Amino acid sequence: MRCVTSFLLILSFERVYSFFPSRLSSVDIGDGTWTHADITETGILKAVAAYFEANPRPNTTLAAGDLTQMEDMTTRKLFQAYYGGGVSESRFQDAINSITSANNQVNLNHLGTAAWHCNGETIREANMKMTNLREQAILVLSQNNIDFDMARILIGQFLHIMQMFYSNTNWVEFNGAVPYYSLGIQNKPLLGQAPLAMDTCRSCGEQLDIKCEKNMIVNGFILTSGYRSGQDVTKPYKDPSVFRTGKCSHGGPWDESSSSVAALGGINKDSTLESLSPHSHLHQLAAQAAIEHTTYFFGDEEYGIRGIIGTKKFNELLQLKSGTSLVFVIDYTGSMSNDIAGVKSVTRDIILSKIGTLEEPANFIFSLFNDPVSLNMIYTTADGNDALRYLDEISVSGGGDCPEYAMSGLINALTICNYNSEIYTFTDASAKDAQLGVTVLSLAVLKGAELEFVLTGDCSRRKRSTGGDNRTQRIKRSTKGMDLYRRLATATGGSVYVTSKAGIAKVAEIIKESVKTSSVTVVKTSLPASDKNVTFPVDQTIRQATIKIIALDRTTPVYKLYTPDNTEATSNVTVSDLGDGILLVKIENPSTGVWRLARQGSNTLEVEVTGQSTLDITVTFVKLDPNSGFEYEISGRPIAGENATVILGIPSSDDVGTVDEVILTDTEGVELARHGGLIQLASRTDSLIYRTTFSLPVKAFQIAVEGSDMEGHQFLRLRSRKIVPVSIDLTIFPLNGRLYINEQVALPFLVVNKGDAASNVTVTVKDDQNFASTNRSVEYMLQPGQNATGEFTLQAGPVAGLISTVTVSASASAATGDEFQFGVVIVPTEERVVREEDDTAPSCNVTTVTGTCDVTMLDPCVCSQYMWSGTAEIQDDGFGLYQVTSSFNTTGSFQHDNFTLGCNDTISATITSDCCKTLVYIIAVDLASNTGQCVFDLAPGLAKPFHSCKPTNQPPDAWSSKRVIIVAVVGVAGLFCLITVVIVVIRCRRRKKTLSLED
């Protein structure tokens, strides 16, 4: 089965601190919004497109821009352009999904830590995290047997912080979409960060009816970032009714600091909606910078991952070969002497058939197991010829009693194989370490691996001998080995092939079919004596169909095959009898419609129908995390009886007409339930994404998806891995620190009884490096709904660079078989590296200040008339100076002596301004990114007036106009009264003068 398990997040948007994880949201995040998933995938696609252009396939040519300039690039379009049609991109998509998953897990595991999101002016701390993550990833990728899963986790975490830098800091406000490539690179210093006392924003937002587009009051040479409520760094309080400037907030409806602490508003660029992001107008630039930096991280020839680790490892990291891992787990004990030649012949035939083809595996893995377990070996190579050389060197030895360490061999293989690989185990013995079956199944489910077993014997059925001339009888043990192998195969969608030693070679035909890169499963069912027919639909995308028939009694199956028009199929059909009751039926270019396989005998058959098709599905169970507000892919197993939300993905809409129903079947293929009502979700690319919710059954089930192709023909795709609902929930928390050699670290967990009855719950830890060597198991009596917390201790040994795969499992006392819950954590060991440290900030001392600014000089209408100046001396005793700048934005002047990078001499600086700018900082940064400061405060304790001076050429406001009218009216009235009085006075004088003359 090649259904790919992808990681998809759905947000409920209660607490989101960054670019949104994905486009699957419960609220509108805005048209054109770029999410972490979009940014990560686009950046990787651009890096891979450039790599493909520089390395065309044999006998092909690619011009510059043929791939890098592709419109609406997707993994499928890129693979089709490079490899040609018919090659599956699913493994490449798997790698991208793994990196994106680790990226988004930061929100879940480190939600309240500001430095993981570049919030709260923790830029230096964030850069240190990025540097450590990058160095760790490079160390992991430098090992011989590389744990690519661990590398993808570290890379995803690095990308999260880096992408957050562009959304949450002021870099984009002053530099646009130009990336800051120095981030996260050892010995690359950062620009200075604003001091704690320095205001960085002015208030804005709906409360003030002022847009936030120009609320920054620092220049582009000083870094700052928004503070976010609910994180471990609190925004310095300033009363917004008194102050109009202060530290910047993150902003948005879920950031309380943006509406309660000056400066109001915010600077996040998470989305294109102003209601979510105060700087939404810069979202596209922030996303573009993050995309370009992601591309640089992977593709740069000097500092990029590809340039550092080489193209061979780069191919494996991103799974750029279309094939999966081809994994052989081989018993090489003495009793296999009669089998090993057949095993080697089968393996050699398979490898030779794939070398140099589009179906060549990404790598070849040989896991050899023996007794004692110390003789177990693991070998991996991406070179087919190298794999053949190693195969030729395998020889049998050791052993002694019948059971062997098969589970340990499987664990070694599962630890390093790629996702969705098929693992073939060859043995003639039961498992001596059967107790590790839980760990094997946990890892197989995590990796989406199918376990296939080729058995030529079993300790519960016969005795073994060491082979050769000196044969000694081994002790017969009833280990129920066959039952364990069948249980593991059924749970992972695999099969068990019981064959003779002479029949091993014929199994090669089955393996060759299974490792084809575009193989999909249509039907997998058991046909008991009571049933006669198996039907299966063939859609227009299936180029070849293969029917595998296994008779459990190992007799040759008898059947008839009918085409969709109910005639017996004879043309384009080939049948291979592999012996021991195994048939392989191939149909070339099958006609579309519903086919029928009719059994003619009465023996029980296992029937599996696969097809070569590009129409594939992804099936993802998600659940809500109450702490972060996200829905994310479940780890471990779903809870029986609870409602489950399922996300279905189809790579290309070109293949599909409709997606109609989700079908649940039991492990025998019997239908349990159908669920329709699928809701199509928005997608940036041409892929299709659907969502549905249903109640989980209490028994194990498989999941299939039914719909129609573009021509209306029915399609059916089955995810053959068994899904086991359980009554126990288990959460594994992040480690309490890092695991250094010869030191300990705690692995905390939470276990919850989700069942209806009280239960004794056992929690157990196992790891492949034996770091958990003491107190490996703990028991709790839990009532329904009750939980318990605990922790296991991991003790590292003296070797750095080891990577331990830690499996924690939990089972209830009433559980049977595979009914256990689990979680897997990958833990790298590190050596405490003592590097030369410089934690001392540069010194900056004010030497002179000339001029003053009293309260009258602060008036915005006159402040520019009053000048002041000052001088300072700057010096660094550590790694030396890197940058000297001031907090001036648009006014004032600043000069300093020229200096060379790393200078330890004293330099002088001169600053000049007016009383409109009374608080100015000089920022000095050294090569260790330590920041020192000088402060020129010309008006200590005096608050600058809120208002600004309005020039006289501005049009008067309404109140001013009214005042002018009133003054004018009053003036006219007064003038009228004055004239009246003057006239009266003059007339009175004239009258007096007349009277005098008459006298």
PDB file of C-alpha atoms in Angstrom, residues 43-159:
ATOM      1  CA  GLY A  43      11.111  27.034  -0.669  1.00  0.00           C
ATOM      2  CA  ILE A  44      12.068  23.369  -0.944  1.00  0.00           C
ATOM      3  CA  LEU A  45      10.540  23.073  -4.425  1.00  0.00           C
ATOM      4  CA  LYS A  46      12.584  26.038  -5.627  1.00  0.00           C
ATOM      5  CA  ALA A  47      15.785  24.547  -4.198  1.00  0.00           C
ATOM      6  CA  VAL A  48      15.093  21.154  -5.781  1.00  0.00           C
ATOM      7  CA  ALA A  49      14.118  22.695  -9.125  1.00  0.00           C
ATOM      8  CA  ALA A  50      17.491  24.474  -9.256  1.00  0.00           C
ATOM      9  CA  TYR A  51      19.246  21.235  -8.286  1.00  0.00           C
ATOM     10  CA  PHE A  52      17.412  19.262 -10.997  1.00  0.00           C
ATOM     11  CA  GLU A  53      18.263  21.903 -13.608  1.00  0.00           C
ATOM     12  CA  ALA A  54      21.938  21.660 -12.690  1.00  0.00           C
ATOM     13  CA  ASN A  55      21.810  17.846 -12.748  1.00  0.00           C
ATOM     14  CA  PRO A  56      19.616  16.679 -15.656  1.00  0.00           C
ATOM     15  CA  ARG A  57      18.828  13.006 -16.056  1.00  0.00           C
ATOM     16  CA  PRO A  58      20.991  11.008 -18.490  1.00  0.00           C
ATOM     17  CA  ASN A  59      20.258  11.742 -22.148  1.00  0.00           C
ATOM     18  CA  THR A  60      18.156  14.778 -21.260  1.00  0.00           C
ATOM     19  CA  THR A  61      18.862  18.513 -21.284  1.00  0.00           C
ATOM     20  CA  LEU A  62      17.401  21.274 -19.191  1.00  0.00           C
ATOM     21  CA  ALA A  63      17.848  24.968 -19.860  1.00  0.00           C
ATOM     22  CA  ALA A  64      17.971  27.569 -17.132  1.00  0.00           C
ATOM     23  CA  GLY A  65      14.421  28.353 -16.094  1.00  0.00           C
ATOM     24  CA  ASP A  66      12.832  25.191 -17.472  1.00  0.00           C
ATOM     25  CA  LEU A  67      12.046  24.082 -13.934  1.00  0.00           C
ATOM     26  CA  THR A  68      12.791  27.073 -11.703  1.00  0.00           C
ATOM     27  CA  GLN A  69      10.367  29.288 -13.640  1.00  0.00           C
ATOM     28  CA  MET A  70       7.556  26.727 -13.631  1.00  0.00           C
ATOM     29  CA  GLU A  71       4.204  28.319 -12.798  1.00  0.00           C
ATOM     30  CA  ASP A  72       2.241  26.959  -9.832  1.00  0.00           C
ATOM     31  CA  MET A  73       4.965  24.435  -9.090  1.00  0.00           C
ATOM     32  CA  THR A  74       3.967  21.305  -7.156  1.00  0.00           C
ATOM     33  CA  THR A  75       5.821  18.128  -6.250  1.00  0.00           C
ATOM     34  CA  ARG A  76       3.921  16.268  -8.958  1.00  0.00           C
ATOM     35  CA  LYS A  77       4.558  18.852 -11.699  1.00  0.00           C
ATOM     36  CA  LEU A  78       8.249  19.008 -10.813  1.00  0.00           C
ATOM     37  CA  PHE A  79       8.654  15.216 -10.829  1.00  0.00           C
ATOM     38  CA  GLN A  80       6.758  14.818 -14.082  1.00  0.00           C
ATOM     39  CA  ALA A  81       8.899  17.493 -15.726  1.00  0.00           C
ATOM     40  CA  TYR A  82      12.118  15.876 -14.511  1.00  0.00           C
ATOM     41  CA  TYR A  83      11.364  12.148 -14.549  1.00  0.00           C
ATOM     42  CA  GLY A  84       8.478  11.967 -16.999  1.00  0.00           C
ATOM     43  CA  GLY A  85       4.939  10.690 -16.435  1.00  0.00           C
ATOM     44  CA  GLY A  86       4.141   7.692 -14.309  1.00  0.00           C
ATOM     45  CA  VAL A  87       6.688   8.375 -11.561  1.00  0.00           C
ATOM     46  CA  SER A  88       5.236   8.937  -8.112  1.00  0.00           C
ATOM     47  CA  GLU A  89       6.246  12.017  -6.160  1.00  0.00           C
ATOM     48  CA  SER A  90       4.830  10.608  -2.924  1.00  0.00           C
ATOM     49  CA  ARG A  91       8.181  10.025  -1.211  1.00  0.00           C
ATOM     50  CA  PHE A  92       9.341  13.560  -1.981  1.00  0.00           C
ATOM     51  CA  GLN A  93       6.041  14.817  -0.582  1.00  0.00           C
ATOM     52  CA  ASP A  94       6.611  12.616   2.477  1.00  0.00           C
ATOM     53  CA  ALA A  95       9.933  14.343   3.152  1.00  0.00           C
ATOM     54  CA  ILE A  96       8.380  17.795   2.806  1.00  0.00           C
ATOM     55  CA  ASN A  97       5.513  16.784   5.089  1.00  0.00           C
ATOM     56  CA  SER A  98       7.956  15.502   7.714  1.00  0.00           C
ATOM     57  CA  ILE A  99       9.838  18.805   7.715  1.00  0.00           C
ATOM     58  CA  THR A 100       6.603  20.786   7.813  1.00  0.00           C
ATOM     59  CA  SER A 101       5.366  18.601  10.658  1.00  0.00           C
ATOM     60  CA  ALA A 102       8.476  19.368  12.728  1.00  0.00           C
ATOM     61  CA  ASN A 103       8.080  23.053  11.849  1.00  0.00           C
ATOM     62  CA  ASN A 104       4.523  23.148  13.169  1.00  0.00           C
ATOM     63  CA  GLN A 105       5.277  20.977  16.203  1.00  0.00           C
ATOM     64  CA  VAL A 106       7.160  23.979  17.582  1.00  0.00           C
ATOM     65  CA  ASN A 107       3.785  25.656  18.100  1.00  0.00           C
ATOM     66  CA  LEU A 108       2.590  22.641  20.049  1.00  0.00           C
ATOM     67  CA  ASN A 109       5.683  21.969  22.147  1.00  0.00           C
ATOM     68  CA  HIS A 110       7.028  25.497  22.685  1.00  0.00           C
ATOM     69  CA  LEU A 111       3.933  27.678  22.427  1.00  0.00           C
ATOM     70  CA  GLY A 112       4.800  29.928  25.359  1.00  0.00           C
ATOM     71  CA  THR A 113       8.524  30.376  24.728  1.00  0.00           C
ATOM     72  CA  ALA A 114       9.106  33.661  22.909  1.00  0.00           C
ATOM     73  CA  ALA A 115      12.518  32.746  21.491  1.00  0.00           C
ATOM     74  CA  TRP A 116      11.022  29.875  19.448  1.00  0.00           C
ATOM     75  CA  HIS A 117       8.932  32.507  17.626  1.00  0.00           C
ATOM     76  CA  CYS A 118      11.300  35.521  17.591  1.00  0.00           C
ATOM     77  CA  ASN A 119       8.812  37.392  19.808  1.00  0.00           C
ATOM     78  CA  GLY A 120       9.509  39.746  22.699  1.00  0.00           C
ATOM     79  CA  GLU A 121      12.899  41.016  21.459  1.00  0.00           C
ATOM     80  CA  THR A 122      14.470  37.561  21.954  1.00  0.00           C
ATOM     81  CA  ILE A 123      16.140  37.720  18.566  1.00  0.00           C
ATOM     82  CA  ARG A 124      19.624  36.922  19.876  1.00  0.00           C
ATOM     83  CA  GLU A 125      18.308  33.909  21.806  1.00  0.00           C
ATOM     84  CA  ALA A 126      16.338  32.793  18.746  1.00  0.00           C
ATOM     85  CA  ASN A 127      19.440  33.072  16.600  1.00  0.00           C
ATOM     86  CA  MET A 128      21.388  30.924  19.068  1.00  0.00           C
ATOM     87  CA  LYS A 129      18.664  28.270  18.830  1.00  0.00           C
ATOM     88  CA  MET A 130      18.832  28.395  15.038  1.00  0.00           C
ATOM     89  CA  THR A 131      22.601  28.066  15.109  1.00  0.00           C
ATOM     90  CA  ASN A 132      22.452  25.041  17.408  1.00  0.00           C
ATOM     91  CA  LEU A 133      19.723  23.364  15.349  1.00  0.00           C
ATOM     92  CA  ARG A 134      21.631  23.890  12.122  1.00  0.00           C
ATOM     93  CA  GLU A 135      24.857  22.535  13.616  1.00  0.00           C
ATOM     94  CA  GLN A 136      23.000  19.511  15.036  1.00  0.00           C
ATOM     95  CA  ALA A 137      21.390  18.754  11.671  1.00  0.00           C
ATOM     96  CA  ILE A 138      24.764  18.911   9.918  1.00  0.00           C
ATOM     97  CA  LEU A 139      26.257  16.599  12.580  1.00  0.00           C
ATOM     98  CA  VAL A 140      23.460  14.056  12.132  1.00  0.00           C
ATOM     99  CA  LEU A 141      23.868  14.173   8.351  1.00  0.00           C
ATOM    100  CA  SER A 142      27.597  13.548   8.670  1.00  0.00           C
ATOM    101  CA  GLN A 143      27.142  10.113  10.285  1.00  0.00           C
ATOM    102  CA  ASN A 144      27.599   6.825   8.427  1.00  0.00           C
ATOM    103  CA  ASN A 145      24.158   5.316   9.029  1.00  0.00           C
ATOM    104  CA  ILE A 146      22.238   8.581   8.889  1.00  0.00           C
ATOM    105  CA  ASP A 147      18.987   9.027  10.766  1.00  0.00           C
ATOM    106  CA  PHE A 148      17.257  11.224   8.171  1.00  0.00           C
ATOM    107  CA  ASP A 149      14.141  11.424  10.349  1.00  0.00           C
ATOM    108  CA  MET A 150      16.144  13.180  13.060  1.00  0.00           C
ATOM    109  CA  ALA A 151      17.699  15.493  10.486  1.00  0.00           C
ATOM    110  CA  ARG A 152      14.263  16.478   9.137  1.00  0.00           C
ATOM    111  CA  ILE A 153      13.029  17.227  12.656  1.00  0.00           C
ATOM    112  CA  LEU A 154      15.983  19.541  13.342  1.00  0.00           C
ATOM    113  CA  ILE A 155      15.594  21.243   9.959  1.00  0.00           C
ATOM    114  CA  GLY A 156      11.876  21.797  10.506  1.00  0.00           C
ATOM    115  CA  GLN A 157      12.551  23.423  13.878  1.00  0.00           C
ATOM    116  CA  PHE A 158      15.201  25.673  12.338  1.00  0.00           C
ATOM    117  CA  LEU A 159      12.828  26.730   9.562  1.00  0.00           C
TER     118      LEU A 159
END
